[in-house]
Tab-separated table of C-alpha atoms in Angstrom:
chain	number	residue	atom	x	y	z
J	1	UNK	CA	36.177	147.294	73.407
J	2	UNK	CA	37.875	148.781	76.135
J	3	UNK	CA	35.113	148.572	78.391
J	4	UNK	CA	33.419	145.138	77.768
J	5	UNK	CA	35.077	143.199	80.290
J	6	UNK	CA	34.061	145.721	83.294
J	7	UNK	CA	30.492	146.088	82.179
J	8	UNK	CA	30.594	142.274	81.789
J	9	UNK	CA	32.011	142.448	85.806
J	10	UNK	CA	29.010	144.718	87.012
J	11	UNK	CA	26.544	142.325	84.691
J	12	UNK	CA	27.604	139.490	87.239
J	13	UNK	CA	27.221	142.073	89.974
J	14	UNK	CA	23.922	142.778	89.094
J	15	UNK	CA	22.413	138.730	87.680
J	16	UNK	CA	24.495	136.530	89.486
J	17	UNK	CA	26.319	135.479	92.860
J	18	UNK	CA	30.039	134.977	91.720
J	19	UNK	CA	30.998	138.737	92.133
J	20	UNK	CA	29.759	139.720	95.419
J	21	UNK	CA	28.777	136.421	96.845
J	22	UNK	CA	25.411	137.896	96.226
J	23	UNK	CA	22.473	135.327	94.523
J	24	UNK	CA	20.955	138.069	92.492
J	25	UNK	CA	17.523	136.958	90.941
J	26	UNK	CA	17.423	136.997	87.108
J	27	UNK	CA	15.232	138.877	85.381
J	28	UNK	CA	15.065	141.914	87.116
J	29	UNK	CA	16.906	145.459	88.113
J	30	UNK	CA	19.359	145.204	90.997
J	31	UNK	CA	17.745	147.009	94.526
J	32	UNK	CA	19.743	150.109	95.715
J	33	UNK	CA	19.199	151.970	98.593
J	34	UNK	CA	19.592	155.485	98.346
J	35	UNK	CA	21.589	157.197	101.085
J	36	UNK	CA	20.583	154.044	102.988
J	37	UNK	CA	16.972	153.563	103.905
J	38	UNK	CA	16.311	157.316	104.163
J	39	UNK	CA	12.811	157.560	103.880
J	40	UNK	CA	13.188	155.173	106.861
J	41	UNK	CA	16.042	156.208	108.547
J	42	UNK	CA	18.398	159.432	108.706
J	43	UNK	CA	20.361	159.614	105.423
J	44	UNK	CA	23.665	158.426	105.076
J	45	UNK	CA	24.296	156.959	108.824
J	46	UNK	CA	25.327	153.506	109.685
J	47	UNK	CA	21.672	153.226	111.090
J	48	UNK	CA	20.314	153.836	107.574
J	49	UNK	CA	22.230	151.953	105.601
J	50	UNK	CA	21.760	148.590	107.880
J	51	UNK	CA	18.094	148.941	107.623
J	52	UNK	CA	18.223	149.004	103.899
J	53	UNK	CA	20.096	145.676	104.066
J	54	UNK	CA	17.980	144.509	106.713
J	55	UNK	CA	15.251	144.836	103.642
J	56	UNK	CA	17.028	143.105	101.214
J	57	UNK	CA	18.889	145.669	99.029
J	58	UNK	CA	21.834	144.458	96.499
J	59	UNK	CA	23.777	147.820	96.538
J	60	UNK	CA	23.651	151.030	98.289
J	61	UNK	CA	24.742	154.617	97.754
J	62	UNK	CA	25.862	157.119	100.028
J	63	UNK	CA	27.853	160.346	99.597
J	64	UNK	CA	30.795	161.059	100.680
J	65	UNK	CA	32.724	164.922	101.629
J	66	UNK	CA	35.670	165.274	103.537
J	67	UNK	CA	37.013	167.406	106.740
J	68	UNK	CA	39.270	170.023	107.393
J	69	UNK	CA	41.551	167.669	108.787
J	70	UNK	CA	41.796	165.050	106.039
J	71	UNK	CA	38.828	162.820	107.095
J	72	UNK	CA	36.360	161.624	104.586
J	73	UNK	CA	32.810	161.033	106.043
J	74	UNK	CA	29.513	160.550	105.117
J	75	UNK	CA	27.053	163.434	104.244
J	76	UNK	CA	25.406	164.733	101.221
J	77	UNK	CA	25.734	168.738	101.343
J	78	UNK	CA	28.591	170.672	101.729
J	79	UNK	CA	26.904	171.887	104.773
J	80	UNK	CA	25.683	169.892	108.165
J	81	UNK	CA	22.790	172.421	108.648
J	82	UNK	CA	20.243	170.136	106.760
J	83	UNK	CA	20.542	166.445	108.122
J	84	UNK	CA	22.145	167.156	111.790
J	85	UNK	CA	22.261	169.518	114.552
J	86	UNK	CA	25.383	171.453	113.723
J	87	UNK	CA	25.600	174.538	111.485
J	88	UNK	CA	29.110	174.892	108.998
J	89	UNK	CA	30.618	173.140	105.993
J	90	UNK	CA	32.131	169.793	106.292
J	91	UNK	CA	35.642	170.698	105.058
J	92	UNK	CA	35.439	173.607	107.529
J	93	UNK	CA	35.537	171.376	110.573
J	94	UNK	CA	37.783	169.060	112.067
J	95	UNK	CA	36.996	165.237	112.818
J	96	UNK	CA	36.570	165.695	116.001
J	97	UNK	CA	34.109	168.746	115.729
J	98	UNK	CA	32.095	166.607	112.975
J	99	UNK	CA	31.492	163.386	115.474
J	100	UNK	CA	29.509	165.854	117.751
J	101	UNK	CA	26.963	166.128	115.383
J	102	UNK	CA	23.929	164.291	115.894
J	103	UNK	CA	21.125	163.464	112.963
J	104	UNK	CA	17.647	163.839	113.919
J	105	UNK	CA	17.292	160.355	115.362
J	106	UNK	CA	20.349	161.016	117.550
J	107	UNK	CA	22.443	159.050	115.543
J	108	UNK	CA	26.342	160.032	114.595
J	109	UNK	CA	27.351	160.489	110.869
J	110	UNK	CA	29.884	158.035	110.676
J	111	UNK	CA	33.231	158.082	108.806
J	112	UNK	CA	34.182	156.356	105.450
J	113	UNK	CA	36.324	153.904	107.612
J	114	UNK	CA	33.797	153.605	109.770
J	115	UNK	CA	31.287	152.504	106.773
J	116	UNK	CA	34.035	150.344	105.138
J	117	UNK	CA	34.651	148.301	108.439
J	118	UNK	CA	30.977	147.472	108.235
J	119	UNK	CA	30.690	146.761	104.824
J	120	UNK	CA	33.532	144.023	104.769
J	121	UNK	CA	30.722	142.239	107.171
J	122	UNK	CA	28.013	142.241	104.884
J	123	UNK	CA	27.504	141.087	101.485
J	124	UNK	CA	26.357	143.880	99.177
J	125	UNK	CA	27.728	146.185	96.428
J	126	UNK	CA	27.939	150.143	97.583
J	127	UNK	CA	28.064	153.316	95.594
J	128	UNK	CA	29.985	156.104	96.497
J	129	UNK	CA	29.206	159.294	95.545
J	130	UNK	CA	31.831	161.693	95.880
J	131	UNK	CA	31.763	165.461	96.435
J	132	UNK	CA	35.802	165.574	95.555
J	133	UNK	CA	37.331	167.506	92.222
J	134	UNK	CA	41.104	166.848	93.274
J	135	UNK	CA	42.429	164.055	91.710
J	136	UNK	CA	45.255	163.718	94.503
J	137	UNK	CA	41.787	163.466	97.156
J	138	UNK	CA	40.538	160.979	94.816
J	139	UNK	CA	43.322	158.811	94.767
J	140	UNK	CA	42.926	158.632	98.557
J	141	UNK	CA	39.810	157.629	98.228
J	142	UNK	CA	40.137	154.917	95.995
J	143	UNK	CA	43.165	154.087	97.846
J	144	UNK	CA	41.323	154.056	101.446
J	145	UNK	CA	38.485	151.661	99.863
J	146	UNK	CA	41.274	149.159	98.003
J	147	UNK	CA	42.901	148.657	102.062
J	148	UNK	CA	39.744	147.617	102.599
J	149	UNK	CA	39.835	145.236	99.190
J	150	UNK	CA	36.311	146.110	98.216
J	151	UNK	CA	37.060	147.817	95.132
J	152	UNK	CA	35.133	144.904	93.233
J	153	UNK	CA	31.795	145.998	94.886
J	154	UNK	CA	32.491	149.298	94.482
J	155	UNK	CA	30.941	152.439	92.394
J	156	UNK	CA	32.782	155.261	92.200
J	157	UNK	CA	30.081	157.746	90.413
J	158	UNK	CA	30.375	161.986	90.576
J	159	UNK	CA	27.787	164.657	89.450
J	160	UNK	CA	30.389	165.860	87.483
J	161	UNK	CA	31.328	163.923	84.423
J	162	UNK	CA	34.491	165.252	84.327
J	163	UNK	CA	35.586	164.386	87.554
J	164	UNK	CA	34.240	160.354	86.897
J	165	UNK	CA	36.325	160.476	84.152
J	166	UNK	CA	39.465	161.704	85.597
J	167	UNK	CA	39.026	158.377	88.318
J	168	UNK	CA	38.544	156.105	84.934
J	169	UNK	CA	42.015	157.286	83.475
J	170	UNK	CA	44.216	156.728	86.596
J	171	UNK	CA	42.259	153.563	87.224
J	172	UNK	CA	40.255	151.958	83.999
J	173	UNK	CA	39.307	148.585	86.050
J	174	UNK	CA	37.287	150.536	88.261
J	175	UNK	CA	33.575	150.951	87.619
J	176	UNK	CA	32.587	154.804	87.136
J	177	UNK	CA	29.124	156.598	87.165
J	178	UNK	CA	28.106	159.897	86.594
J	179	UNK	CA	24.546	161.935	86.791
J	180	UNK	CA	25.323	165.232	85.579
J	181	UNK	CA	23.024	168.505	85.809
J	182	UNK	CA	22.494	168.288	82.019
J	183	UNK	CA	20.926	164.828	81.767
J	184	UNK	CA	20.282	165.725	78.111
J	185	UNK	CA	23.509	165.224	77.350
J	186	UNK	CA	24.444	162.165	79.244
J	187	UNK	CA	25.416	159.860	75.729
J	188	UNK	CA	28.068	163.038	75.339
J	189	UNK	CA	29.721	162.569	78.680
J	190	UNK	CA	29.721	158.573	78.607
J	191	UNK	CA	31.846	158.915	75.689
J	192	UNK	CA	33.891	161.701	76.165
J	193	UNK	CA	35.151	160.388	79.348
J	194	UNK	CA	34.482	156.815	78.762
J	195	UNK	CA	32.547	156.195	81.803
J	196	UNK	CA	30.985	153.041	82.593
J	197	UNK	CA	27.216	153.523	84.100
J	198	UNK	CA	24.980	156.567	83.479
J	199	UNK	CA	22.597	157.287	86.360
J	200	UNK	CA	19.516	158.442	85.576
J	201	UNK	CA	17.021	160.976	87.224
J	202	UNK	CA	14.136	159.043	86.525
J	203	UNK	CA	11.904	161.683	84.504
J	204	UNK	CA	15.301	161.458	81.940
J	205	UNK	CA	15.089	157.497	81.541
J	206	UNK	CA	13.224	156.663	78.968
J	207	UNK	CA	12.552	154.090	76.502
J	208	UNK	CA	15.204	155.649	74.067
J	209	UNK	CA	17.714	155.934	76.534
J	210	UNK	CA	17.409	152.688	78.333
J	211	UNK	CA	17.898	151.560	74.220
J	212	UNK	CA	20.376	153.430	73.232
J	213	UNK	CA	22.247	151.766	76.379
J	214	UNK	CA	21.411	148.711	75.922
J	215	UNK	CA	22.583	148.989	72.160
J	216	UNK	CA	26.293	150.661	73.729
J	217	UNK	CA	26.608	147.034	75.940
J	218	UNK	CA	25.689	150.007	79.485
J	219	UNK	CA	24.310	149.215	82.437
J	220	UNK	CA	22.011	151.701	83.644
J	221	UNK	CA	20.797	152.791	86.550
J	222	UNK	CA	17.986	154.970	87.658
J	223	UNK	CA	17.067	157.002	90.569
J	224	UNK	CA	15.299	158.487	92.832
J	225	UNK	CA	12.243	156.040	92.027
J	226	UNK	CA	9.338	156.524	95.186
J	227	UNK	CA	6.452	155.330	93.300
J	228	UNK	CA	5.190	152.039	92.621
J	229	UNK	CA	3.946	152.263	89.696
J	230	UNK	CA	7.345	153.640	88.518
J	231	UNK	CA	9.421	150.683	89.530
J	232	UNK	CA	7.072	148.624	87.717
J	233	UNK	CA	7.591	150.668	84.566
J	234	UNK	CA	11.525	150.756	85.247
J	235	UNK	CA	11.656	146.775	85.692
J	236	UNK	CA	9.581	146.552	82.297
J	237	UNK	CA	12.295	148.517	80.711
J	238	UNK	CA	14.839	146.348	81.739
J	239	UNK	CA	17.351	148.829	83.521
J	240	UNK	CA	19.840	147.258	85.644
J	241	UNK	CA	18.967	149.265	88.811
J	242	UNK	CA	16.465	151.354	90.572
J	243	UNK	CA	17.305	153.507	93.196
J	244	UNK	CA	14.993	154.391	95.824
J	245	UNK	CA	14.259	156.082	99.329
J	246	UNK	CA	12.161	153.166	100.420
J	247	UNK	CA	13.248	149.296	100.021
J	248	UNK	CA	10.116	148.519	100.844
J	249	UNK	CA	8.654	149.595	98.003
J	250	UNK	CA	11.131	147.366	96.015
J	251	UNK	CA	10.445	144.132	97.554
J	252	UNK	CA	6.657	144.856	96.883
C-alpha cells in the first residue's frame, strides 16, 4: 500500500533510535508534550517546550498561525487575548507588533524559525499543528521546516481533514494527522484523504478504534490525557502516543 513505508518510518520514530537518533523504549506509547509543558509552563513558548524535554518527552506539538506580514509563529487561537498581554488576531498584526507580546510568565511567543533553530539542537520529533487552509501558505510551511531538514521528525496534522489531506497530495512522504470536530467520523476522513495518523480526543479512543487502527497498519495517537489512571489505560491499549499537559505524569 501506498502508505506502508511512511507508517513503517513513524513506527521507527516511535520504537526505535534510527529515525530521530532517539532510543525509544519498546513496549510502550511515545511521550508528547502538548503545546510544550503547559500545565507547567506558558503554552507554546520556547520556555515550555524546553521544559517538556527537560522531562523526557519523545515528540512535542505546538500550533502554529501566521502574521500580517508573512511570519509564521507560535500560538494556538486566532487571537493573542487568551495566552499573552496583547488584544487582536495574529494575522492582523505585524512581526514586529507580535514580539511585544508577553505570556503570563513574561516570556515572548517565539517564531517558527525561532522554534526550528532550537529544535535542530535537540533530539526529538515535533508536531505542528497548523491553523493554515491555503495550500500556497502551506507549501511555505513545509518549505520553511525542509531548510531546516527536519521534515523526518516532523508532523504536519490540521483540525481540518481536508486541509491534512491537501499537504499529503503535494507531498505523500510527509507524515499527516488530523483531529477533526466530528471524531465520529475519523475512519471516513483517514481514507478519503489518505492521511497517515488520526489523533484522538481521548473520550473518542476506544478499544474499537485503537483496533480498527491497528487492523489498517495506523499509528494512533491520543490526546489531551491529564489523568493517571488514563495513561495507564491508553498504554494497555497499545496506542502509539499520548499526549498530555503534564510530562510528569508520563514518566510516573
Amino acid at each position: 500500500m501506498k502508505k506502508l513505508a511512511l507508517i513503517a518510518a513513524l513506527l521507527c520514530m516511535l520504537a526505535s533510535p534510527s529515525a530521530w537518533g532517539v532510543d525509544f523504549p519498546d513496549g510502550r506509547p511515545a511521550k508528547i508534550g502538548h503545546r510544550g509543558a503547559r500545565a507547567l509552563s506558558d503554552e507554546n513558548t520556547l520556555e515550555s517546550l524546553k521544559m517538556a524535554v527537560d522531562l523526557g518527552v519523545d515528540m512535542l506539538e505546538f500550533d502554529v498561525q501566521r502574521t500580517s506580514d508573512g511570519v509564521f509563529v507560535l500560538m494556538h487561537d486566532e487571537t493573542v487575548d487568551r495566552t499573552t498581554d496583547g488584544t487582536g488576531r495574529v494575522d492582523g498584526m505585524t512581526l514586529e507588533e507580535f514580539k511585544r507580546l508577553k505570556t503570563g510568565r513574561g516570556y515572548t511567543p517565539p517564531t517558527l524559525e525561532e522554534t526550528l533553530d532550537w529544535l535542530e539542537t535537540v533530539e526529538v520529533g515535533f508536531i505542528l499543528d497548523f491553523k493554515i487552509s491555503d495550500p500556497e501558505l502551506a507549501k511555505e510551511l513545509i518549505a520553511q521546516v525542509e531548510s531546516h531538514d527536519l521534515l523526518e521528525r516532523a508532523v504536519f496534522e490540521s483540525p481540518i481533514p481536508k486541509v491534512a489531506g491537501m499537504v499529503e497530495e503535494m507531498r505523500p512522504e510527509l507524515v499527516t494527522s488530523t483531529y477533526p470536530v466530528q471524531m465520529w467520523l475519523m475512519q471516513y476522513y483517514l481514507s478519503k484523504y489518505d492521511i497517515d495518523v488520526p489523533s484522538y480526543n481521548y473520550n473518542f479512543a476506544n478499544p474499537i478504534e485503537v483496533a480498527i487502527n491497528k487492523s489498517k497498519g495506523r499509528d494512533m495517537m491520543v490526546w489531551t490525557v491529564n489523568k493517571k489512571y488514563l495513561i495507564r489505560w491508553f498504554t494497555r491499549l497499545g496506542v502509539s502516543g499520548i499526549m498530555t499537559d503534564d510530562p510528569n505524569l508520563l514518566n510516573e
